[in-house]
């Protein structure tokens, strides 16, 4: 469901809020979800993970710029960041797609983070999916 992500300051990354569910039909022993929006690698092997995320987001007001990226163990991966300006959306969400390769080992965590580059106006994610595909080195 749609959940609001709030910011305490501009230009500071925070995890995208949402009500998420782990699909264990694909691999129930490869990845866990320790908290909403956070995926944790279970296999204790060095691997490169292809991570993809899609979001439908709507700022609380128009004419705001937000930057989205992945975070590994809570640290934003700035090389994969994507900045989007949201003009007059008329109540319609805008789409975001993120993708990248991330080196990972067992117990590493991935999440999607966002920062408001304009001010502290909140943003709501109405749809949020994230998938991982691991390739052992």
Short mmCIF file of C-alpha atoms in Angstrom, two decimals:
data_model
loop_
_atom_site.label_atom_id
_atom_site.label_comp_id
_atom_site.label_asym_id
_atom_site.label_seq_id
_atom_site.Cartn_x
_atom_site.Cartn_y
_atom_site.Cartn_z
CA UNK A 1 0.00 0.00 0.00
CA UNK A 2 0.87 3.66 -0.29
CA UNK A 3 3.09 4.92 2.53
CA UNK A 4 4.53 8.40 3.05
CA UNK A 5 8.30 8.91 3.28
CA UNK A 6 9.12 12.02 5.31
CA UNK A 7 12.35 14.01 5.47
CA UNK A 8 13.86 15.76 8.46
CA UNK A 9 16.20 17.78 6.23
CA UNK A 10 16.89 18.27 2.53
CA UNK A 11 19.77 16.50 0.78
CA UNK A 12 19.79 13.61 3.27
CA UNK A 13 18.97 10.07 2.14
CA UNK A 14 16.23 8.09 3.88
CA UNK A 15 14.83 4.66 3.12
CA UNK A 16 11.71 4.65 0.93
CA UNK A 17 8.81 3.72 3.19
CA UNK A 18 6.30 1.13 2.10
CA UNK A 19 4.44 -1.99 3.02
CA UNK A 20 6.47 -4.72 1.36
CA UNK A 21 6.20 -8.48 1.09
CA UNK A 22 8.91 -11.03 0.29
CA UNK A 23 8.10 -13.45 -2.54
CA UNK A 24 9.49 -16.74 -1.19
CA UNK A 25 8.31 -18.73 -4.23
CA UNK A 26 11.49 -17.79 -6.08
CA UNK A 27 14.07 -18.60 -3.39
CA UNK A 28 13.21 -18.87 0.29
CA UNK A 29 16.84 -19.54 1.32
CA UNK A 30 18.61 -16.90 -0.79
CA UNK A 31 17.14 -13.63 0.47
CA UNK A 32 15.28 -12.53 3.60
CA UNK A 33 13.50 -9.30 4.44
CA UNK A 34 14.55 -8.14 7.93
CA UNK A 35 12.32 -5.04 7.64
CA UNK A 36 10.03 -3.36 5.12
CA UNK A 37 11.91 -2.45 1.94
CA UNK A 38 15.17 -4.13 3.00
CA UNK A 39 16.45 -7.33 1.36
CA UNK A 40 19.28 -9.32 2.95
CA UNK A 41 21.52 -11.78 1.11
CA UNK A 42 21.63 -15.15 2.92
CA UNK A 43 24.22 -17.07 0.89
CA UNK A 44 27.70 -16.53 2.31
CA UNK A 45 29.43 -16.28 -1.05
CA UNK A 46 30.96 -13.34 -2.89
CA UNK A 47 28.63 -12.42 -5.72
CA UNK A 48 27.62 -9.60 -8.00
CA UNK A 49 23.91 -8.83 -7.70
CA UNK A 50 21.82 -7.24 -10.43
CA UNK A 51 19.23 -5.21 -8.54
CA UNK A 52 16.18 -3.59 -10.13
CA UNK A 53 13.53 -1.41 -8.52
CA UNK A 54 10.39 0.24 -9.86
CA UNK A 55 8.43 2.86 -7.95
CA UNK A 56 5.37 5.01 -8.50
CA UNK A 57 5.83 8.09 -6.37
CA UNK A 58 3.92 11.29 -5.73
CA UNK A 59 5.34 14.31 -3.89
CA UNK A 60 3.08 16.13 -1.41
CA UNK A 61 3.44 19.26 -3.60
CA UNK A 62 4.63 20.12 -7.11
CA UNK A 63 7.97 21.36 -8.43
CA UNK A 64 10.30 19.24 -6.30
CA UNK A 65 13.51 17.38 -7.19
CA UNK A 66 14.28 13.99 -5.62
CA UNK A 67 17.26 11.65 -6.00
CA UNK A 68 16.75 7.88 -5.72
CA UNK A 69 19.38 5.17 -5.39
CA UNK A 70 20.13 1.87 -3.72
CA UNK A 71 21.79 1.63 -0.32
CA UNK A 72 24.08 -1.25 0.63
CA UNK A 73 24.15 -1.81 4.38
CA UNK A 74 22.59 1.63 4.82
CA UNK A 75 25.16 3.46 2.67
CA UNK A 76 23.78 5.15 -0.49
CA UNK A 77 25.41 4.03 -3.73
CA UNK A 78 25.79 7.43 -5.36
CA UNK A 79 27.10 5.96 -8.63
CA UNK A 80 23.65 4.42 -9.23
CA UNK A 81 21.66 7.54 -8.27
CA UNK A 82 18.85 8.86 -10.46
CA UNK A 83 17.46 12.39 -10.03
CA UNK A 84 13.92 13.25 -11.10
CA UNK A 85 12.12 16.60 -11.15
CA UNK A 86 8.38 16.39 -10.42
CA UNK A 87 6.55 19.37 -11.91
CA UNK A 88 2.78 19.70 -11.89
CA UNK A 89 1.63 16.09 -11.60
CA UNK A 90 -2.04 16.84 -10.98
CA UNK A 91 -2.25 14.06 -8.40
CA UNK A 92 -0.80 11.44 -10.76
CA UNK A 93 2.30 9.53 -9.60
CA UNK A 94 5.53 9.57 -11.58
CA UNK A 95 7.51 6.45 -12.42
CA UNK A 96 11.06 5.66 -11.30
CA UNK A 97 13.24 2.76 -12.49
CA UNK A 98 16.57 1.95 -10.87
CA UNK A 99 19.04 -0.74 -11.90
CA UNK A 100 22.63 -1.60 -11.15
CA UNK A 101 25.25 -4.18 -10.29
CA UNK A 102 26.29 -4.38 -6.64
CA UNK A 103 29.02 -6.65 -5.17
CA UNK A 104 27.64 -8.44 -2.11
CA UNK A 105 28.39 -11.18 0.42
CA UNK A 106 26.31 -12.96 3.05
CA UNK A 107 24.34 -10.69 5.42
CA UNK A 108 24.69 -7.63 3.16
CA UNK A 109 21.46 -5.63 2.92
CA UNK A 110 19.99 -3.64 0.03
CA UNK A 111 17.27 -1.01 0.12
CA UNK A 112 16.04 1.91 -1.97
CA UNK A 113 16.72 5.35 -0.53
CA UNK A 114 15.60 8.82 -1.58
CA UNK A 115 16.59 12.38 -0.76
CA UNK A 116 14.67 15.56 -1.37
CA UNK A 117 16.98 17.94 -3.20
CA UNK A 118 14.57 20.89 -2.88
CA UNK A 119 13.27 21.02 0.70
CA UNK A 120 11.59 18.63 3.19
CA UNK A 121 8.37 17.93 1.26
CA UNK A 122 7.35 14.28 1.75
CA UNK A 123 6.85 11.76 -1.03
CA UNK A 124 4.46 8.78 -1.23
CA UNK A 125 5.33 5.50 -2.91
CA UNK A 126 2.14 3.82 -4.10
CA UNK A 127 3.92 0.96 -5.91
CA UNK A 128 7.38 -0.33 -5.00
CA UNK A 129 9.03 -3.53 -6.26
CA UNK A 130 12.63 -4.64 -5.95
CA UNK A 131 14.31 -7.75 -7.35
CA UNK A 132 17.77 -9.28 -7.04
CA UNK A 133 19.63 -11.70 -9.31
CA UNK A 134 22.95 -12.97 -7.97
CA UNK A 135 25.95 -14.03 -10.07
CA UNK A 136 28.69 -15.82 -8.13
CA UNK A 137 32.15 -14.40 -8.85
#
